[in-house]
Tab-separated table of C-alpha atoms in Angstrom:
chain	number	residue	atom	x	y	z
A	11	MET	CA	-57.581	-43.199	-20.657
A	12	LYS	CA	-59.106	-41.360	-17.690
A	13	ALA	CA	-55.803	-40.053	-16.505
A	14	LEU	CA	-55.161	-39.077	-19.854
A	15	LEU	CA	-57.955	-36.733	-20.492
A	16	LYS	CA	-57.535	-35.016	-16.929
A	17	LYS	CA	-54.055	-34.261	-17.768
A	18	SER	CA	-54.780	-33.126	-21.463
A	19	MET	CA	-57.704	-31.295	-20.617
A	20	SER	CA	-56.000	-29.254	-17.806
A	21	LEU	CA	-53.522	-28.344	-20.691
A	22	VAL	CA	-56.136	-27.378	-23.379
A	23	LEU	CA	-57.486	-25.318	-20.277
A	24	ALA	CA	-54.338	-23.561	-20.152
A	25	VAL	CA	-54.697	-22.391	-23.529
A	26	GLY	CA	-58.238	-21.742	-22.999
A	27	ILE	CA	-60.774	-20.323	-25.470
A	28	ALA	CA	-62.369	-17.644	-23.056
A	29	GLY	CA	-61.723	-13.759	-24.302
A	30	SER	CA	-63.525	-10.890	-25.977
A	31	LEU	CA	-63.711	-10.784	-29.797
A	32	ALA	CA	-65.251	-8.159	-31.936
A	33	ALA	CA	-69.057	-8.412	-31.612
A	34	CYS	CA	-71.380	-9.620	-33.973
A	35	SER	CA	-75.096	-8.401	-33.994
A	36	ALA	CA	-77.283	-10.826	-32.228
A	37	GLY	CA	-80.343	-12.115	-34.177
A	38	SER	CA	-83.399	-10.221	-33.176
A	39	SER	CA	-85.813	-12.453	-34.906
A	40	GLU	CA	-87.191	-15.501	-33.438
A	41	GLY	CA	-85.817	-18.723	-34.872
A	42	LYS	CA	-86.850	-19.293	-38.148
A	43	SER	CA	-86.219	-23.192	-38.615
A	44	ALA	CA	-87.714	-24.201	-35.562
A	45	ASP	CA	-91.664	-25.033	-35.741
A	46	LYS	CA	-94.226	-27.648	-35.095
A	47	ASP	CA	-95.439	-30.020	-37.808
A	48	ALA	CA	-98.772	-30.846	-39.017
A	49	SER	CA	-98.896	-33.587	-36.117
A	50	GLY	CA	-98.141	-31.039	-33.599
A	51	SER	CA	-94.413	-32.446	-33.218
A	52	ILE	CA	-91.678	-30.147	-32.604
A	53	LYS	CA	-89.312	-29.916	-35.263
A	54	LEU	CA	-85.512	-29.328	-34.865
A	55	THR	CA	-83.046	-28.401	-37.424
A	56	LEU	CA	-79.477	-29.648	-37.170
A	57	TRP	CA	-76.606	-28.533	-39.504
A	58	ASP	CA	-73.143	-30.090	-39.308
A	59	GLN	CA	-70.128	-30.268	-41.729
A	60	SER	CA	-69.757	-34.294	-41.592
A	61	VAL	CA	-70.359	-35.114	-45.104
A	62	GLY	CA	-67.171	-37.113	-46.243
A	63	ASN	CA	-67.324	-40.694	-47.544
A	64	THR	CA	-64.906	-41.796	-44.852
A	65	ASP	CA	-65.743	-39.466	-41.781
A	66	PRO	CA	-67.123	-41.920	-38.988
A	67	SER	CA	-69.281	-38.698	-37.877
A	68	ALA	CA	-70.996	-38.646	-41.347
A	69	LYS	CA	-72.040	-42.099	-40.892
A	70	LEU	CA	-72.858	-42.105	-37.453
A	71	LEU	CA	-75.014	-38.960	-37.315
A	72	PRO	CA	-78.094	-40.107	-39.459
A	73	GLU	CA	-78.111	-43.632	-37.233
A	74	ILE	CA	-78.133	-41.150	-33.939
A	75	ILE	CA	-80.714	-38.927	-35.194
A	76	GLU	CA	-83.149	-41.748	-36.673
A	77	LYS	CA	-82.816	-43.446	-33.038
A	78	TRP	CA	-83.574	-40.249	-31.260
A	79	ASN	CA	-86.700	-39.622	-33.746
A	80	SER	CA	-88.015	-43.248	-33.344
A	81	GLU	CA	-87.685	-42.873	-29.565
A	82	HIS	CA	-89.025	-39.086	-29.565
A	83	PRO	CA	-92.151	-38.728	-31.917
A	84	ASP	CA	-92.666	-35.628	-30.302
A	85	ILE	CA	-89.419	-33.985	-31.010
A	86	GLN	CA	-88.197	-34.525	-34.561
A	87	VAL	CA	-84.941	-33.596	-35.708
A	88	ASP	CA	-83.981	-32.694	-39.391
A	89	ARG	CA	-80.139	-32.556	-40.291
A	90	SER	CA	-78.255	-30.994	-43.146
A	91	GLY	CA	-74.590	-31.261	-43.748
A	92	THR	CA	-72.285	-29.250	-45.502
A	93	THR	CA	-68.303	-29.675	-46.320
A	94	GLY	CA	-65.722	-27.559	-44.508
A	95	GLU	CA	-65.164	-24.154	-45.704
A	96	GLN	CA	-68.504	-23.993	-47.425
A	97	TYR	CA	-70.033	-25.114	-44.150
A	98	LYS	CA	-68.377	-22.084	-42.151
A	99	THR	CA	-69.835	-19.453	-44.508
A	100	LYS	CA	-72.978	-21.016	-44.392
A	101	VAL	CA	-73.106	-20.860	-40.573
A	102	LYS	CA	-71.836	-17.207	-40.375
A	103	THR	CA	-74.394	-16.089	-42.831
A	104	SER	CA	-77.125	-17.718	-40.962
A	105	LEU	CA	-76.202	-16.344	-37.789
A	106	ALA	CA	-75.852	-12.799	-38.959
A	107	ALA	CA	-79.274	-12.667	-40.330
A	108	GLY	CA	-80.772	-14.159	-37.136
A	109	GLU	CA	-81.625	-17.355	-39.366
A	110	ALA	CA	-79.576	-20.191	-37.812
A	111	PRO	CA	-80.789	-23.586	-37.189
A	112	ASP	CA	-81.799	-24.597	-33.782
A	113	LEU	CA	-78.529	-26.373	-33.338
A	114	PHE	CA	-75.307	-26.565	-35.304
A	115	TYR	CA	-71.777	-27.664	-35.131
A	116	GLY	CA	-68.978	-25.352	-34.262
A	117	MET	CA	-65.363	-25.592	-34.557
A	118	GLY	CA	-63.417	-25.868	-31.224
A	119	GLY	CA	-60.508	-23.750	-29.819
A	120	GLY	CA	-61.609	-20.291	-30.233
A	121	SER	CA	-62.174	-17.654	-32.556
A	122	PHE	CA	-64.938	-19.276	-34.833
A	123	MET	CA	-67.550	-19.370	-32.020
A	124	GLN	CA	-66.082	-16.944	-29.741
A	125	PRO	CA	-67.836	-13.824	-31.593
A	126	TYR	CA	-71.302	-15.441	-31.522
A	127	ILE	CA	-71.182	-16.241	-27.991
A	128	GLU	CA	-69.834	-12.800	-27.129
A	129	SER	CA	-72.799	-11.428	-29.259
A	130	GLY	CA	-75.474	-13.308	-27.720
A	131	ASN	CA	-76.104	-15.743	-30.829
A	132	VAL	CA	-75.633	-18.697	-29.085
A	133	LEU	CA	-77.926	-20.313	-26.089
A	134	GLU	CA	-76.216	-20.349	-22.440
A	135	ILE	CA	-76.927	-23.787	-21.342
A	136	SER	CA	-75.289	-23.927	-17.759
A	137	SER	CA	-78.888	-23.902	-16.178
A	138	TYR	CA	-79.758	-27.056	-18.184
A	139	LEU	CA	-76.629	-29.235	-17.108
A	140	THR	CA	-77.281	-31.277	-14.211
A	141	ASP	CA	-74.369	-33.169	-12.045
A	142	ASP	CA	-75.658	-36.325	-13.523
A	143	ILE	CA	-74.968	-34.986	-17.067
A	144	LYS	CA	-71.390	-33.684	-16.025
A	145	SER	CA	-70.647	-36.980	-14.531
A	146	LYS	CA	-70.621	-38.673	-17.768
A	147	MET	CA	-68.298	-36.432	-19.264
A	148	GLY	CA	-64.459	-37.197	-19.146
A	149	PRO	CA	-62.208	-35.822	-16.587
A	150	GLY	CA	-61.723	-32.136	-16.673
A	151	MET	CA	-64.273	-31.819	-19.884
A	152	ALA	CA	-66.804	-29.902	-17.849
A	153	GLU	CA	-64.340	-27.163	-17.148
A	154	ALA	CA	-63.020	-27.340	-20.575
A	155	ILE	CA	-66.101	-25.984	-22.101
A	156	GLU	CA	-66.738	-23.173	-19.691
A	157	VAL	CA	-66.193	-19.620	-21.271
A	158	ASP	CA	-66.002	-16.978	-18.253
A	159	GLY	CA	-67.703	-19.534	-16.069
A	160	LYS	CA	-70.674	-20.284	-18.411
A	161	ILE	CA	-71.259	-23.382	-20.841
A	162	TYR	CA	-72.642	-23.009	-24.265
A	163	THR	CA	-71.707	-26.360	-25.595
A	164	LEU	CA	-70.940	-30.101	-24.684
A	165	PRO	CA	-67.789	-32.008	-25.882
A	166	VAL	CA	-67.916	-34.343	-28.612
A	167	TYR	CA	-64.299	-35.227	-29.864
A	168	THR	CA	-60.544	-34.314	-29.105
A	169	HIS	CA	-58.322	-34.007	-32.046
A	170	ILE	CA	-54.430	-33.963	-32.290
A	171	ALA	CA	-52.373	-33.489	-35.377
A	172	ASN	CA	-49.447	-35.861	-36.281
A	173	LEU	CA	-47.344	-37.380	-39.202
A	174	TYR	CA	-48.789	-40.185	-40.996
A	175	VAL	CA	-46.282	-42.261	-42.470
A	176	ASN	CA	-46.825	-44.979	-45.369
A	177	THR	CA	-44.547	-47.548	-44.010
A	178	ASP	CA	-44.612	-49.628	-47.090
A	179	LEU	CA	-43.374	-46.618	-49.287
A	180	PHE	CA	-40.824	-45.748	-46.956
A	181	ASN	CA	-39.483	-49.524	-47.337
A	182	LYS	CA	-39.432	-49.360	-50.814
A	183	ALA	CA	-37.670	-46.165	-50.537
A	184	GLY	CA	-35.207	-47.468	-48.178
A	185	ALA	CA	-35.715	-44.403	-46.030
A	186	LYS	CA	-35.912	-44.333	-42.235
A	187	VAL	CA	-39.220	-42.971	-40.481
A	188	PRO	CA	-37.875	-39.417	-39.526
A	189	THR	CA	-37.431	-38.322	-35.795
A	190	THR	CA	-35.453	-34.799	-36.538
A	191	TYR	CA	-35.744	-32.589	-39.426
A	192	THR	CA	-32.368	-34.083	-41.026
A	193	GLU	CA	-33.962	-37.351	-41.293
A	194	LEU	CA	-37.145	-35.537	-42.696
A	195	LEU	CA	-35.086	-34.029	-45.295
A	196	ASP	CA	-33.195	-37.415	-45.912
A	197	ALA	CA	-36.408	-39.500	-46.427
A	198	VAL	CA	-37.634	-36.780	-48.922
A	199	GLU	CA	-34.700	-37.352	-50.800
A	200	LYS	CA	-35.006	-41.175	-50.696
A	201	LEU	CA	-38.248	-41.064	-51.623
A	202	LYS	CA	-38.003	-38.615	-54.726
A	203	ALA	CA	-35.115	-41.105	-55.831
A	204	ALA	CA	-37.606	-44.010	-55.886
A	205	ASP	CA	-40.302	-41.712	-57.769
A	206	ILE	CA	-42.551	-41.711	-54.917
A	207	THR	CA	-44.268	-38.464	-53.723
A	208	PRO	CA	-42.939	-37.828	-50.324
A	209	ALA	CA	-45.544	-35.760	-48.857
A	210	LEU	CA	-49.287	-34.849	-49.834
A	211	ILE	CA	-50.845	-31.294	-49.067
A	212	GLY	CA	-54.656	-30.136	-50.283
A	213	GLU	CA	-53.412	-26.835	-50.466
A	214	LYS	CA	-56.607	-25.933	-52.580
A	215	ASP	CA	-58.240	-25.741	-49.137
A	216	ARG	CA	-55.200	-23.696	-47.769
A	217	TRP	CA	-55.526	-24.970	-44.595
A	218	PRO	CA	-53.559	-28.300	-45.006
A	219	GLY	CA	-50.547	-26.366	-45.710
A	220	MET	CA	-51.148	-24.263	-42.542
A	221	TYR	CA	-50.846	-27.334	-40.553
A	222	TRP	CA	-47.431	-28.019	-42.062
A	223	TYR	CA	-46.244	-24.366	-41.309
A	224	ASP	CA	-47.744	-24.064	-38.149
A	225	ILE	CA	-46.143	-27.488	-36.708
A	226	ILE	CA	-42.685	-26.648	-38.177
A	227	ALA	CA	-42.863	-23.201	-36.298
A	228	MET	CA	-44.086	-24.987	-33.084
A	229	ARG	CA	-40.634	-27.127	-33.632
A	230	GLN	CA	-38.632	-24.424	-34.372
A	231	ALA	CA	-39.557	-21.769	-31.847
A	232	GLY	CA	-41.676	-23.643	-29.397
A	233	ASN	CA	-45.066	-23.438	-28.183
A	234	GLU	CA	-44.164	-20.508	-25.313
A	235	ALA	CA	-42.682	-18.519	-28.252
A	236	VAL	CA	-45.662	-18.806	-30.244
A	237	ILE	CA	-48.235	-18.330	-27.935
A	238	GLU	CA	-46.168	-14.998	-27.218
A	239	ALA	CA	-46.717	-14.113	-30.841
A	240	PHE	CA	-50.185	-14.757	-30.685
A	241	LYS	CA	-50.518	-11.707	-28.059
A	242	ASP	CA	-47.928	-9.588	-29.615
A	243	PRO	CA	-47.557	-10.204	-33.602
A	244	SER	CA	-44.317	-8.346	-33.812
A	245	LYS	CA	-42.871	-11.308	-32.658
A	246	TRP	CA	-43.753	-13.245	-35.740
A	247	ASP	CA	-40.912	-11.220	-37.242
A	248	SER	CA	-37.886	-12.775	-35.400
A	249	PRO	CA	-35.106	-15.448	-36.210
A	250	GLU	CA	-37.145	-18.327	-34.912
A	251	PHE	CA	-40.092	-17.890	-37.255
A	252	VAL	CA	-37.764	-16.900	-40.245
A	253	ALA	CA	-36.162	-19.932	-39.360
A	254	ALA	CA	-39.405	-21.684	-39.467
A	255	ALA	CA	-40.663	-20.193	-42.847
A	256	THR	CA	-37.187	-20.892	-44.285
A	257	LYS	CA	-37.705	-24.951	-43.528
A	258	MET	CA	-40.878	-24.610	-44.862
A	259	GLN	CA	-39.824	-23.358	-48.099
A	260	GLU	CA	-36.807	-25.548	-48.093
A	261	LEU	CA	-38.865	-28.566	-48.021
A	262	ALA	CA	-41.092	-27.190	-51.037
A	263	LYS	CA	-37.883	-26.766	-52.822
A	264	ALA	CA	-36.535	-29.996	-52.043
A	265	GLY	CA	-39.824	-31.801	-53.847
A	266	ALA	CA	-41.367	-32.617	-50.312
A	267	PHE	CA	-44.832	-31.797	-51.768
A	268	ASN	CA	-47.140	-33.150	-54.444
A	269	SER	CA	-46.695	-30.660	-57.592
A	270	SER	CA	-50.499	-30.837	-57.353
A	271	MET	CA	-51.044	-29.285	-54.245
A	272	PHE	CA	-52.531	-25.927	-55.384
A	273	SER	CA	-55.200	-27.785	-57.207
A	274	MET	CA	-55.753	-30.702	-54.785
A	275	SER	CA	-58.382	-30.270	-52.190
A	276	TYR	CA	-58.564	-31.543	-48.747
A	277	ASP	CA	-60.992	-34.721	-49.673
A	278	GLU	CA	-58.670	-35.215	-52.638
A	279	MET	CA	-55.668	-35.186	-50.401
A	280	LEU	CA	-56.955	-37.917	-48.130
A	281	GLY	CA	-58.111	-39.894	-51.186
A	282	ALA	CA	-54.505	-39.882	-52.641
A	283	PHE	CA	-52.933	-40.639	-49.587
A	284	ASN	CA	-55.420	-43.750	-48.823
A	285	ALA	CA	-54.789	-44.788	-52.466
A	286	GLY	CA	-50.929	-45.226	-51.662
A	287	ASN	CA	-50.130	-42.047	-53.717
A	288	GLY	CA	-47.883	-40.431	-51.068
A	289	ALA	CA	-45.657	-41.193	-48.146
A	290	MET	CA	-46.543	-39.004	-45.866
A	291	MET	CA	-49.338	-36.431	-44.559
A	292	PHE	CA	-49.859	-34.198	-41.589
A	293	GLN	CA	-53.163	-34.177	-40.171
A	294	ALA	CA	-55.631	-34.868	-37.257
A	295	ASN	CA	-56.977	-38.092	-36.135
A	296	TRP	CA	-60.058	-37.533	-37.810
A	297	VAL	CA	-58.353	-39.138	-40.699
A	298	ASN	CA	-57.664	-42.436	-38.850
A	299	ALA	CA	-61.040	-44.214	-40.068
A	300	GLY	CA	-60.637	-43.502	-43.619
A	301	ILE	CA	-57.098	-44.719	-43.660
A	302	GLU	CA	-58.317	-47.883	-41.781
A	303	ASP	CA	-61.170	-48.058	-44.038
A	304	PRO	CA	-61.640	-51.651	-45.838
A	305	SER	CA	-61.455	-49.619	-48.967
A	306	SER	CA	-58.256	-48.077	-48.203
A	307	ALA	CA	-55.136	-49.467	-50.197
A	308	VAL	CA	-52.871	-48.255	-47.161
A	309	LYS	CA	-54.723	-49.999	-44.451
A	310	GLY	CA	-52.308	-51.842	-41.810
A	311	ASN	CA	-49.228	-49.948	-43.624
A	312	VAL	CA	-49.501	-46.576	-42.152
A	313	GLN	CA	-47.826	-45.309	-38.343
A	314	VAL	CA	-48.580	-42.113	-36.968
A	315	ILE	CA	-45.826	-40.559	-35.091
A	316	PRO	CA	-45.240	-37.112	-33.701
A	317	PHE	CA	-43.891	-34.828	-35.780
A	318	PRO	CA	-39.980	-34.524	-35.836
A	319	THR	CA	-38.012	-32.213	-33.701
A	320	PHE	CA	-35.397	-30.106	-35.149
A	321	GLU	CA	-31.623	-29.955	-34.334
A	322	ASP	CA	-31.500	-26.346	-33.945
A	323	GLY	CA	-35.168	-26.103	-33.026
A	324	LYS	CA	-36.666	-24.980	-29.113
A	325	GLY	CA	-39.843	-27.110	-29.959
A	326	LYS	CA	-40.402	-30.668	-28.184
A	327	GLY	CA	-42.127	-33.482	-29.413
A	328	THR	CA	-44.402	-33.117	-26.599
A	329	GLU	CA	-45.779	-30.142	-27.833
A	330	ILE	CA	-49.016	-30.921	-29.236
A	331	PHE	CA	-50.653	-29.307	-32.255
A	332	GLY	CA	-54.584	-29.597	-31.330
A	333	GLY	CA	-56.287	-30.469	-28.348
A	334	ALA	CA	-59.542	-28.096	-28.889
A	335	VAL	CA	-62.810	-29.900	-27.944
A	336	ASP	CA	-65.326	-29.624	-30.759
A	337	GLY	CA	-69.074	-29.564	-30.159
A	338	PHE	CA	-72.548	-28.487	-30.968
A	339	TYR	CA	-74.339	-25.174	-30.253
A	340	VAL	CA	-77.887	-24.244	-29.661
A	341	SER	CA	-79.076	-20.891	-31.615
A	342	ASN	CA	-80.327	-18.399	-29.116
A	343	THR	CA	-83.260	-17.987	-31.489
A	344	THR	CA	-84.782	-21.524	-31.382
A	345	LYS	CA	-88.364	-21.546	-30.364
A	346	HIS	CA	-87.803	-24.695	-28.324
A	347	PRO	CA	-84.274	-24.427	-26.048
A	348	LYS	CA	-85.358	-26.912	-23.770
A	349	GLU	CA	-85.837	-29.492	-26.255
A	350	ALA	CA	-83.133	-28.236	-28.231
A	351	VAL	CA	-80.622	-28.854	-25.226
A	352	GLU	CA	-82.364	-32.206	-24.379
A	353	PHE	CA	-81.052	-33.290	-27.978
A	354	LEU	CA	-77.931	-31.711	-27.616
A	355	MET	CA	-77.170	-33.720	-24.487
A	356	TYR	CA	-77.983	-36.870	-26.595
A	357	LEU	CA	-76.377	-36.242	-29.306
A	358	SER	CA	-73.148	-35.053	-27.811
A	359	GLU	CA	-72.721	-38.394	-25.668
A	360	GLN	CA	-74.172	-40.746	-28.463
A	361	LEU	CA	-71.840	-39.435	-31.302
A	362	GLY	CA	-68.874	-39.061	-28.557
A	363	THR	CA	-68.717	-42.401	-27.613
A	364	GLN	CA	-69.587	-44.261	-30.653
A	365	GLY	CA	-67.542	-41.770	-32.961
A	366	TYR	CA	-64.667	-42.647	-30.471
A	367	LEU	CA	-65.009	-46.501	-31.083
A	368	ALA	CA	-65.358	-45.600	-34.772
A	369	GLY	CA	-62.058	-43.644	-34.820
A	370	ALA	CA	-63.429	-40.018	-35.284
A	371	GLY	CA	-61.595	-38.601	-32.594
A	372	LEU	CA	-60.298	-38.932	-28.933
A	373	PRO	CA	-62.971	-39.197	-26.032
A	374	SER	CA	-64.540	-36.527	-24.391
A	375	TRP	CA	-67.070	-38.596	-22.657
A	376	ASN	CA	-66.836	-41.657	-19.988
A	377	ILE	CA	-65.886	-44.657	-21.769
A	378	ASP	CA	-65.966	-47.046	-18.839
A	379	GLY	CA	-67.667	-50.241	-19.969
A	380	LEU	CA	-67.146	-49.696	-23.681
A	381	ASP	CA	-65.469	-52.458	-25.605
A	382	THR	CA	-62.477	-50.614	-27.343
A	383	SER	CA	-60.964	-53.919	-28.728
A	384	SER	CA	-62.091	-52.751	-32.074
A	385	LEU	CA	-59.796	-49.276	-32.138
A	386	SER	CA	-57.108	-49.526	-34.584
A	387	THR	CA	-53.436	-49.212	-34.071
A	388	LEU	CA	-53.670	-45.510	-35.164
A	389	ASP	CA	-56.423	-44.715	-32.819
A	390	THR	CA	-54.343	-46.099	-29.644
A	391	SER	CA	-51.083	-44.644	-30.881
A	392	ALA	CA	-52.875	-41.069	-31.095
A	393	ALA	CA	-54.112	-41.439	-27.564
A	394	ASP	CA	-50.369	-42.825	-26.592
A	395	ILE	CA	-48.735	-39.792	-28.269
A	396	MET	CA	-51.574	-37.496	-26.356
A	397	LYS	CA	-50.444	-39.279	-23.028
A	398	THR	CA	-46.997	-37.356	-23.557
A	399	ALA	CA	-48.411	-34.037	-24.036
A	400	THR	CA	-46.778	-31.109	-22.216
A	401	SER	CA	-48.538	-28.477	-23.771
A	402	PHE	CA	-51.402	-27.863	-26.664
A	403	ILE	CA	-51.945	-25.099	-29.152
A	404	ALA	CA	-55.172	-25.377	-30.890
A	405	TRP	CA	-55.647	-24.908	-34.587
A	406	TRP	CA	-53.948	-21.433	-35.614
A	407	ASP	CA	-56.874	-20.234	-37.624
A	408	ASN	CA	-59.402	-20.556	-34.327
A	409	ILE	CA	-56.644	-18.629	-32.396
A	410	LEU	CA	-56.348	-15.915	-34.790
A	411	PRO	CA	-58.975	-13.291	-35.356
A	412	ALA	CA	-60.762	-14.506	-38.613
A	413	ASP	CA	-59.210	-11.677	-41.133
A	414	SER	CA	-55.740	-12.309	-39.608
A	415	ALA	CA	-56.488	-16.108	-40.148
A	416	GLU	CA	-57.181	-15.707	-43.731
A	417	THR	CA	-54.135	-13.649	-44.312
A	418	HIS	CA	-51.987	-16.158	-42.349
A	419	LYS	CA	-53.383	-19.072	-44.563
A	420	ASN	CA	-52.853	-16.880	-47.760
A	421	LEU	CA	-49.265	-16.149	-46.845
A	422	ILE	CA	-48.508	-19.596	-46.432
A	423	ALA	CA	-49.645	-20.616	-49.921
A	424	GLU	CA	-47.327	-17.871	-51.174
A	425	LEU	CA	-44.377	-19.133	-49.237
A	426	LEU	CA	-44.874	-22.715	-50.823
A	427	ALA	CA	-45.383	-21.162	-54.030
A	428	GLU	CA	-41.999	-19.313	-53.694
A	429	GLU	CA	-44.104	-15.860	-54.513
A	430	ILE	CA	-42.419	-14.403	-51.211
A	431	THR	CA	-39.197	-14.854	-48.952
A	432	PRO	CA	-39.135	-16.335	-45.231
A	433	GLU	CA	-38.435	-12.627	-44.290
A	434	GLU	CA	-41.297	-10.997	-46.359
A	435	PHE	CA	-43.439	-13.982	-44.726
A	436	CYS	CA	-42.824	-12.957	-41.572
A	437	LYS	CA	-42.757	-9.279	-41.905
A	438	GLN	CA	-46.370	-9.684	-43.206
A	439	MET	CA	-47.184	-11.922	-40.173
A	440	ALA	CA	-46.074	-9.086	-37.728
A	441	GLN	CA	-48.817	-6.958	-39.390
A	442	LEU	CA	-51.642	-9.664	-38.531
A	443	LYS	CA	-53.940	-8.501	-35.434
A	444	PRO	CA	-53.033	-10.201	-32.027
A	445	THR	CA	-55.454	-12.817	-30.739
A	446	GLU	CA	-58.264	-11.770	-28.555
A	447	LEU	CA	-58.492	-15.093	-26.984
A	448	LYS	CA	-57.126	-15.405	-23.170
A	449	LEU	CA	-54.058	-17.943	-23.906
């Protein structure tokens, strides 16, 4: 595993998150969420987005905080969880108003956190980190979390996206698990003929559909071409990306996706897949725990594989979608930076190691001595896929500037709905702003 992380993190660094983005105004008021209670104990507030019933982090966070609070009566932590898109809005609003909690979860990979780092909303924690803390991280992690030589967060998990295949439904349909685009189309046809929904998308939240287009574009054009297009958006309007959009729409027209996709949320998509109501799902390895949960109808019948390669594509199966390191951040308005960073260290290591064993993500901390025998086949398969990686591209909505990310997701929804042609899609993609990250 050490070799795995050392290799992978060096590749993550190749698509590093450093860059200059439009600055947001730093909160000038003191943190309003940190204070002392009547007993004189310091009170820290923590916000996160782990609230799903099958999210291992949602189960672990209360346990970790309860243990911290019992062992640190002088520093008490109060946690609040909010789901996905609502969470992003909540954090953005609070940071802009100078009313952020002492600590909060931040999506890895670039554009979500970068404006707040650039504008001074986030506490730099470099001076708090000792060599002992760094030695507990996985190989390459200390370097992976640096932004222009400074550290603002500690790693928790690493996630990569792959194709989840319900082998039971594939067998019923007489379909072959696809390794190429042609085989993917053939599987869709056989699954449809067997009255099985080939693949599920929770497009109500838009980003699940984005995952499909983005991996199709990476397989069609190759990671190098995608990175160049992030820098020069005019390159989105090129034959490779038109071909990718054509394939995305071809799959939709072939009935590859659930007819309910525009009214189905991400959570509902997970529920439908875990209930056995769809044969494929393209998602990150944070879904593993839910699939393997005892309540899941598909437990033991799901295989995770790299997304198929294309006969006419330049992308390789070893070019990975994902790889960003997620973590928690300390607000620069906290009244108790030392105590907040102390808790950040505890939280990051505890959640990172316990969460890995619970199937929440690939590890970012030293796992020597941990009993990994309980890991599911999905967890070990995802780790094996990561070992093969030759390059990574993180979630596109974290690489594109925020307004362009929204446009990107909306265009994909329109493409799926056949409201625009692949050519129109690419011409509008060419109007996006270039990334401000250093790729």
